[in-house]
GROMACS .gro file of C-alpha atoms in nm:
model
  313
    1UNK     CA    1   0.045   1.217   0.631
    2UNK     CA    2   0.319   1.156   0.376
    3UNK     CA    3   0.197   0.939   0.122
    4UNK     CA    4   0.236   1.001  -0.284
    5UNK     CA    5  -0.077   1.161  -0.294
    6UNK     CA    6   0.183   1.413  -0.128
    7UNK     CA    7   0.114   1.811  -0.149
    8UNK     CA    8   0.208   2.011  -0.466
    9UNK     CA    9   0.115   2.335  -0.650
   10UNK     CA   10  -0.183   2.181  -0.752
   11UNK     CA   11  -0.340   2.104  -0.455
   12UNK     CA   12  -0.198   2.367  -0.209
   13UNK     CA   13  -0.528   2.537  -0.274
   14UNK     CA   14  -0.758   2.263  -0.123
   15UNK     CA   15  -0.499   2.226   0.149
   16UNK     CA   16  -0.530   2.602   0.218
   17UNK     CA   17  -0.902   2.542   0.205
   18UNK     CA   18  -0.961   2.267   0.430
   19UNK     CA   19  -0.714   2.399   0.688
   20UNK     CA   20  -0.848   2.755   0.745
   21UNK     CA   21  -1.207   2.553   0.815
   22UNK     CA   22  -1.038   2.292   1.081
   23UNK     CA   23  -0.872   2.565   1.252
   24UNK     CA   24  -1.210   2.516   1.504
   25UNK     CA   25  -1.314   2.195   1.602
   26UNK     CA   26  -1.457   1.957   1.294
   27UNK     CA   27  -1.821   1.975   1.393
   28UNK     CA   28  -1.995   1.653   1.221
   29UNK     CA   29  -2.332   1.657   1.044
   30UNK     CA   30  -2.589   1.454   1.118
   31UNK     CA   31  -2.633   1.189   0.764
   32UNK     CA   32  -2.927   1.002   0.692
   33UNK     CA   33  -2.893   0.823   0.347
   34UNK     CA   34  -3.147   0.688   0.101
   35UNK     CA   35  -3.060   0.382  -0.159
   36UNK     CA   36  -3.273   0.334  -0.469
   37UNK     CA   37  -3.238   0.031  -0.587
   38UNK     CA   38  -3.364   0.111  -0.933
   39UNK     CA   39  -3.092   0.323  -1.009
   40UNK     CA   40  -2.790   0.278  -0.746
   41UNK     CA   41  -2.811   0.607  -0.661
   42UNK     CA   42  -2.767   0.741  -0.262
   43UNK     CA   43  -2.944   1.050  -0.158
   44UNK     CA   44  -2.795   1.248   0.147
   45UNK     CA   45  -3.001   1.490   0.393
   46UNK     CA   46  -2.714   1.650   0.568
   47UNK     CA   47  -2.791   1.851   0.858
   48UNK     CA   48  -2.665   2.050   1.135
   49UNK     CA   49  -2.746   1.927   1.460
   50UNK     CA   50  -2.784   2.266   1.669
   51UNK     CA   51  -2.990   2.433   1.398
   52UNK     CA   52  -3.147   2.186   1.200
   53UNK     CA   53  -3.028   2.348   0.871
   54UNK     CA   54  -3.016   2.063   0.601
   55UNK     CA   55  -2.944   1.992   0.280
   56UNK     CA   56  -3.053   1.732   0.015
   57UNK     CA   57  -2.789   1.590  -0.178
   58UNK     CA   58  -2.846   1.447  -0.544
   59UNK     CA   59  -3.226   1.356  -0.505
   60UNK     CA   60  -3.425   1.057  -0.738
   61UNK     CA   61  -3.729   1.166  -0.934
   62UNK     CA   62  -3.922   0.778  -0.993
   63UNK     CA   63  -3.879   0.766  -1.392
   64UNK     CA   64  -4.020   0.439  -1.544
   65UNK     CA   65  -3.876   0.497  -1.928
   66UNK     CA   66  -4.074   0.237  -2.049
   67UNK     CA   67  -4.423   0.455  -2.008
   68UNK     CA   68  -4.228   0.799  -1.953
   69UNK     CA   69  -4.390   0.851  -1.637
   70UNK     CA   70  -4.254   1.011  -1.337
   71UNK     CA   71  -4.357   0.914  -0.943
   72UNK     CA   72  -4.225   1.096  -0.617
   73UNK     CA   73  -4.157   0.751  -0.423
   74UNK     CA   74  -3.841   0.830  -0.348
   75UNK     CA   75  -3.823   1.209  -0.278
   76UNK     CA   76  -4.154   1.139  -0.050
   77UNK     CA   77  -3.923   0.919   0.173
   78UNK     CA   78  -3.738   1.202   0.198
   79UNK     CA   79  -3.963   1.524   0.288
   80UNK     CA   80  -4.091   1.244   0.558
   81UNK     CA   81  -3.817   1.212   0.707
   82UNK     CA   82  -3.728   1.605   0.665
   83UNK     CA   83  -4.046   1.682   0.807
   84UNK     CA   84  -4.033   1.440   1.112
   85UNK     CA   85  -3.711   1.540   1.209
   86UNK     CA   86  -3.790   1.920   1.208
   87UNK     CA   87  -3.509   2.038   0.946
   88UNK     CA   88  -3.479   2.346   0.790
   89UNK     CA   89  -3.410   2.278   0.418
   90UNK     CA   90  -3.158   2.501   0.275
   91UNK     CA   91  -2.985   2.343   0.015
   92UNK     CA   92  -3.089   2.117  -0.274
   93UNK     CA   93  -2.712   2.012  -0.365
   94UNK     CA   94  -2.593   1.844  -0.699
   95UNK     CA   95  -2.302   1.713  -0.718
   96UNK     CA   96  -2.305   1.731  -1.124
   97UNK     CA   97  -2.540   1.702  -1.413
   98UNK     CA   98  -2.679   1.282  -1.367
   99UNK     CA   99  -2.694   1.048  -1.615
  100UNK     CA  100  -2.798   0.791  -1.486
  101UNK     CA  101  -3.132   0.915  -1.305
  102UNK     CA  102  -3.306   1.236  -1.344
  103UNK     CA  103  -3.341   1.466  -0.987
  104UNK     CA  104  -3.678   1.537  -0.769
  105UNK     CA  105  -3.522   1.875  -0.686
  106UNK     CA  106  -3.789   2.131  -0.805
  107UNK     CA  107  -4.019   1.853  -0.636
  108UNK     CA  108  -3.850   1.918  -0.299
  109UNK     CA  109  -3.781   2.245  -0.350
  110UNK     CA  110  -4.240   2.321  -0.352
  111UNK     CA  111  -4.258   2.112  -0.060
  112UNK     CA  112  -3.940   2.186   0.180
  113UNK     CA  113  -3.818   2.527  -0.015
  114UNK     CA  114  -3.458   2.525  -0.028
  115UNK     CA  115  -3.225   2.714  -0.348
  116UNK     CA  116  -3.089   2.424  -0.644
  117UNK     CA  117  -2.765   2.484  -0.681
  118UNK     CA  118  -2.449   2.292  -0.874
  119UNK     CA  119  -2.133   2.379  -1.009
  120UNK     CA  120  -2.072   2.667  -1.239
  121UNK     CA  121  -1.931   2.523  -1.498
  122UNK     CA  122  -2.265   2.336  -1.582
  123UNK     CA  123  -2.278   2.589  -1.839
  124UNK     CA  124  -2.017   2.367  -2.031
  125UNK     CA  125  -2.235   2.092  -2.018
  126UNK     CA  126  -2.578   2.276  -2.091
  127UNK     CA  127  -2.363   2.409  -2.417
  128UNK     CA  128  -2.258   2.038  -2.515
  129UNK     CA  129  -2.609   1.889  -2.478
  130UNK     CA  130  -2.763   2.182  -2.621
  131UNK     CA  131  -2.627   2.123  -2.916
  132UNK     CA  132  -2.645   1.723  -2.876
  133UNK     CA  133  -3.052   1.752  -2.827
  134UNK     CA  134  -3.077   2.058  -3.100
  135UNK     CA  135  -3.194   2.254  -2.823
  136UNK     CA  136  -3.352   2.617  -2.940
  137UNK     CA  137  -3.274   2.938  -2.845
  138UNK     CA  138  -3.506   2.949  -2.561
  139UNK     CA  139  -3.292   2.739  -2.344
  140UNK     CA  140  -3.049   2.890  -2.166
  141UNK     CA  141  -2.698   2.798  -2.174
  142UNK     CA  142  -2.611   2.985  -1.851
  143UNK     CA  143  -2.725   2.805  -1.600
  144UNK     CA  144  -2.993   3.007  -1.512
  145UNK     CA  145  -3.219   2.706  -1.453
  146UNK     CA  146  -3.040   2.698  -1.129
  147UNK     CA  147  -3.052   2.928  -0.793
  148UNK     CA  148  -2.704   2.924  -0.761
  149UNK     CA  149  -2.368   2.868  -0.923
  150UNK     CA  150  -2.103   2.719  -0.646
  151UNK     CA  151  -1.726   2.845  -0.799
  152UNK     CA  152  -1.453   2.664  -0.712
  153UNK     CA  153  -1.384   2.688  -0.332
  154UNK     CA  154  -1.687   2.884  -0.218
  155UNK     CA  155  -1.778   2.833   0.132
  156UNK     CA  156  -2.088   2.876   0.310
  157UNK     CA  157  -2.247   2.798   0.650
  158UNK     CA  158  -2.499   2.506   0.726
  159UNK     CA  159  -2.614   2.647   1.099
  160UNK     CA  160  -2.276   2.568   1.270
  161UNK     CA  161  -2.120   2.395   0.990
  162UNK     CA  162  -1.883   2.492   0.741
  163UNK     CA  163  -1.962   2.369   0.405
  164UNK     CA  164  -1.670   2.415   0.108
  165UNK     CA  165  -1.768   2.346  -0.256
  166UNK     CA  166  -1.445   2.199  -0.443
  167UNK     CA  167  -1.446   2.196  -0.818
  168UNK     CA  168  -1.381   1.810  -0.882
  169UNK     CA  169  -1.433   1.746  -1.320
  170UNK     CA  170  -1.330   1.435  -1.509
  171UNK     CA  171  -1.595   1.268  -1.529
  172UNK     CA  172  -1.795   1.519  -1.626
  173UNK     CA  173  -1.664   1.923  -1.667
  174UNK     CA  174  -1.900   2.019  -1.417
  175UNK     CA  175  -1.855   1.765  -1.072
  176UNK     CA  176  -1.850   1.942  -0.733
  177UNK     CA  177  -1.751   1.799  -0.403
  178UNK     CA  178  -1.878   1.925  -0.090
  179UNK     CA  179  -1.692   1.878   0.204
  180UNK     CA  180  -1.927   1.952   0.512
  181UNK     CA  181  -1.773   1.943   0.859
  182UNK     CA  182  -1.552   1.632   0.882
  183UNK     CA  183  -1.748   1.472   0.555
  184UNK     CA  184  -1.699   1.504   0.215
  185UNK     CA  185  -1.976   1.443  -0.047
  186UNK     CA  186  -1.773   1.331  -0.386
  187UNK     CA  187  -2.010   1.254  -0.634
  188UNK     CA  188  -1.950   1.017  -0.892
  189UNK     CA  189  -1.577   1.105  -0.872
  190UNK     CA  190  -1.483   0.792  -0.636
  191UNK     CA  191  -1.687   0.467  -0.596
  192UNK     CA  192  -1.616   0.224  -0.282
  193UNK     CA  193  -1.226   0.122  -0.287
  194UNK     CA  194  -1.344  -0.226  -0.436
  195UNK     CA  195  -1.510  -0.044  -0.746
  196UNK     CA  196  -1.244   0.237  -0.819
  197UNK     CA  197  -1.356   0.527  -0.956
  198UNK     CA  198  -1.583   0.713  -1.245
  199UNK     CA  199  -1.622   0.672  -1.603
  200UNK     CA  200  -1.461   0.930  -1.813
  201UNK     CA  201  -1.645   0.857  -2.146
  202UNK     CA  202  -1.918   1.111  -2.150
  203UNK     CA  203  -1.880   1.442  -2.354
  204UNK     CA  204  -1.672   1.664  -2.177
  205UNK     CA  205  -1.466   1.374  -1.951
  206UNK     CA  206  -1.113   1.307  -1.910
  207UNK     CA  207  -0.920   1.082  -1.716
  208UNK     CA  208  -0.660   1.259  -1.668
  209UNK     CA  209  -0.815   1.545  -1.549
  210UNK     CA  210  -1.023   1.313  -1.324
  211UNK     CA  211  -0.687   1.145  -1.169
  212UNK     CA  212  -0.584   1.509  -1.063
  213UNK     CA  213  -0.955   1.628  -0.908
  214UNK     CA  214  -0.866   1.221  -0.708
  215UNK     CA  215  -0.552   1.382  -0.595
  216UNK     CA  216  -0.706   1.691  -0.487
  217UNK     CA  217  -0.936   1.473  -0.284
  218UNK     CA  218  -0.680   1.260  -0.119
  219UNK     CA  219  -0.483   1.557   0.074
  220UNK     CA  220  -0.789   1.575   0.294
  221UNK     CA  221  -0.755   1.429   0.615
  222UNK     CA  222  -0.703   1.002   0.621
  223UNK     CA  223  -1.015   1.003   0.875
  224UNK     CA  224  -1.275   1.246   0.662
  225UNK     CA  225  -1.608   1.049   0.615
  226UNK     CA  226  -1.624   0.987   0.235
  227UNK     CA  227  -2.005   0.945   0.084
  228UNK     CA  228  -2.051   0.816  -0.281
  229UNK     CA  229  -2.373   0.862  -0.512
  230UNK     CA  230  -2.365   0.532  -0.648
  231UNK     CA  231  -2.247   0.150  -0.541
  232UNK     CA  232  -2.318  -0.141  -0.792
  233UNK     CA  233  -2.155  -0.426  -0.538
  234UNK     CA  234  -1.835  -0.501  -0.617
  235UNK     CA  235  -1.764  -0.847  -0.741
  236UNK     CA  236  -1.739  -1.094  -0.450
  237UNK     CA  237  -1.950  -0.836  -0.222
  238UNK     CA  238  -2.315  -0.927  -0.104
  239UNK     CA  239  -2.389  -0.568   0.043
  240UNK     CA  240  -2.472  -0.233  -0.131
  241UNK     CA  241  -2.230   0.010   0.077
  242UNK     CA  242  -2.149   0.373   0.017
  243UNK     CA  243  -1.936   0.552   0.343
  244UNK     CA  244  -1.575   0.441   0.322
  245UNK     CA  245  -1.278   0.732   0.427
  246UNK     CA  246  -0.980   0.903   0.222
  247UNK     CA  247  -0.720   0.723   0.421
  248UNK     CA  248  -0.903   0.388   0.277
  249UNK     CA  249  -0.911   0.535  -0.072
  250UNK     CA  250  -0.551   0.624  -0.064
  251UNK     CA  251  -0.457   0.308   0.086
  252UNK     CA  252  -0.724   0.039  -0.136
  253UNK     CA  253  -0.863   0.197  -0.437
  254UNK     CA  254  -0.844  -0.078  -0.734
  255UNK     CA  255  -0.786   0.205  -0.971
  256UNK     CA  256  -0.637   0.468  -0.785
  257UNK     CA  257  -0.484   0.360  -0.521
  258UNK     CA  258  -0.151   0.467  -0.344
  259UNK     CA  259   0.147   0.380  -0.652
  260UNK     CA  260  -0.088   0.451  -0.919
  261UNK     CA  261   0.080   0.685  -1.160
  262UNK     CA  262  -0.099   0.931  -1.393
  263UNK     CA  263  -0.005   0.741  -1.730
  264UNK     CA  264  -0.112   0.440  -1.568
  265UNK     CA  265  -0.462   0.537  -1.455
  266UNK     CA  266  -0.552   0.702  -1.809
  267UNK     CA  267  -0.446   0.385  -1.975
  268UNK     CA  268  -0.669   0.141  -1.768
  269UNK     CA  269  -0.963   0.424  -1.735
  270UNK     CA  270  -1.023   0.467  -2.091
  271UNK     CA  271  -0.948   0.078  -2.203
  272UNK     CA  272  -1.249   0.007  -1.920
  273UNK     CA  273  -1.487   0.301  -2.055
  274UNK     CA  274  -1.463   0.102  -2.393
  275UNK     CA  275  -1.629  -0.227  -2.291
  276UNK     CA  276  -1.898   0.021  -2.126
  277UNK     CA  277  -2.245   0.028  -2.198
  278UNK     CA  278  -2.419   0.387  -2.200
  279UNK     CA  279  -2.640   0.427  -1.846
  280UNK     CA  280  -3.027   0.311  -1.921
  281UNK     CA  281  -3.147   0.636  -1.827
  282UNK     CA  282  -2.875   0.887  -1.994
  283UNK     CA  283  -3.089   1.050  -2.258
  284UNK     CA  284  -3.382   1.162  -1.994
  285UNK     CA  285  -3.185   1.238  -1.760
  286UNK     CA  286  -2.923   1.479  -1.913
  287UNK     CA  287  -3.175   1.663  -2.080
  288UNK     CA  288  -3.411   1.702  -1.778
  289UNK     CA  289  -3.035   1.751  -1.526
  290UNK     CA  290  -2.899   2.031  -1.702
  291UNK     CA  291  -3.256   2.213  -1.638
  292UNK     CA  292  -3.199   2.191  -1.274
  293UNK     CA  293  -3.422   1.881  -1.264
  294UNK     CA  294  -3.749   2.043  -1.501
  295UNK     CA  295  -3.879   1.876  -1.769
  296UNK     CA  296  -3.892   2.088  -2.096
  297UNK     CA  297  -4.148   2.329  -2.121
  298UNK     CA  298  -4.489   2.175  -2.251
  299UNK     CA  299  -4.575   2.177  -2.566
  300UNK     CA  300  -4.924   2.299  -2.750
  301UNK     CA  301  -5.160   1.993  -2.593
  302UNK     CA  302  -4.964   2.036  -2.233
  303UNK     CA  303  -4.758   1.782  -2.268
  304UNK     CA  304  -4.382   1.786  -2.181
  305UNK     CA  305  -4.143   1.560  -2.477
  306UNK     CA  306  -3.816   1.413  -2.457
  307UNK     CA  307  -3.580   1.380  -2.732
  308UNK     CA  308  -3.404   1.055  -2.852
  309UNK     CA  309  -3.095   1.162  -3.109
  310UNK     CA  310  -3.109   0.843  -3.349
  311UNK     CA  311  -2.721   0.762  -3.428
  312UNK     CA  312  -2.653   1.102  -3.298
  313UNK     CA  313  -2.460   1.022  -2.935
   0.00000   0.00000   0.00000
């Protein structure tokens, strides 16, 4: 593999990473994946196929903004298929803080157990929305709300599989990859090679930083089994799809591809986050995301309330 998303300094870590966990035989998790169409958004159950350890990647609590009620349509699917199939739930995986639909965690967590864990450096983002929503003292800027903080290259075992957490920001400060057995879980960091790759216009984003967590993504292995958290359908395509591979990023991103220099990704990445509009479900979701997927504590009449900054974002 000698491409120009070649090895350097920066990414001899990830190399070093991947590596030491191929040295055995790339043992494959089993996938089963779950589109809602309301949002775009792909849930994973990952599991391991000796064991029946799982996890639940980036789950969809029902949110219908108009009446601010919630449903569990979506994360039922789920536990049914959890449940059928006899899995062990270990994990309840983010991939970053969503703004774009709010998670069922806690809800999966009561009814298939399992610890919530994201990246550690939510804490950046719980301090920038904290003080976006004039959040109190009484919530915690430490991620706290969480069972566990992943650092940067922490590894741990699913049954038989090794699982590696790789510290991916840009679009957000926060955005993990996990890279489980020969597949790698990426977030909002790369869409299909027809879309290109994540916005960079939230608080806390940066493109360039974002072009170097792609890079540190495309040194794994051409044939590693990429999975995305969102597909809109490229223009021209009739499908939703969301598996593609890192050789077919390298080789066909639109944004990022193979050639693409630094300068030149920055420059077309923010002139495209301009003509952006914000997602429909940002303000819910960030505030309820960054509290592992709870809604804020309710008030005197035992009702939970969401905030809407006017001219404030």
């Amino acid at each position: 593999m000698n491409h120009r998303f070649e090895a350097d300094k920066v990414m001899a870590d990830t190399i070093k990473l991947v590596r030491k966990a191929q040295e055995t035989p790339c043992l494959q998790p089993e996938i089963k994946s779950f589109f809602d169409f309301a949002t775009n958004t792909i849930t994973y159950v990952a599991h391991d196929l000796s064991t029946k350890m799982a996890v639940i990647i980036d789950s969809v609590l029902d949110y219908d903004a108009a009446s601010g009620r919630t449903s569990h349509r979506s994360a039922d699917i789920v536990i049914e298929y959890a449940k059928s199939n006899g899995l062990k739930v270990q994990w309840l995986l983010e991939t970053h803080a969503h703004a774009d639909h709010l998670s069922a965690a806690p809800y999966l967590q009561e009814q298939l157990g399992g610890k919530i864990a994201i990246g550690e450096h939510i804490q950046t983002v719980q301090n920038t929305f904290g003080t976006i929503f004039n959040e109190g003292d009484e919530f915690e800027r430490d991620g706290s709300q969480f069972d566990h903080l992943f650092s940067d290259g922490e590894s741990f075992k699913l049954g038989d599989l090794d699982v590696i957490a790789l510290h991916v920001p840009g679009h957000t400060p926060a955005d993990l990859a996990y890279i489980i057995g020969d597949a790698a879980f990426v977030g909002d960091t790369l869409f299909m090679p027809d879309y290109g790759t994540a916005r960079v216009d939230f608080p806390g984003g940066d493109a360039a930083t974002l072009y170097k967590s792609i890079r540190r993504l495309m040194v794994l292995p051409d044939e590693t089994r990429i999975f995305l958290c969102h597909d809109y359908k490229a223009p021209g395509r009739d499908e939703y799809v969301w598996e593609t591979t890192i050789g077919t990023e390298r080789l066909s991103n639109v944004h990022v591809h193979e050639g693409v220099s630094k300068e030149e990704f920055v420059a077309m990445r923010n002139a495209r986050d301009e003509t952006l509009d914000m997602p429909k479900l940002i303000l819910p979701s960030i505030q309820v995301n960054i509290r592992s997927g709870h809604f804020p504590k309710p008030e005197g009449n035992g009702i939970s309330y969401l905030k809407i900054p006017v001219n404030g974002v």
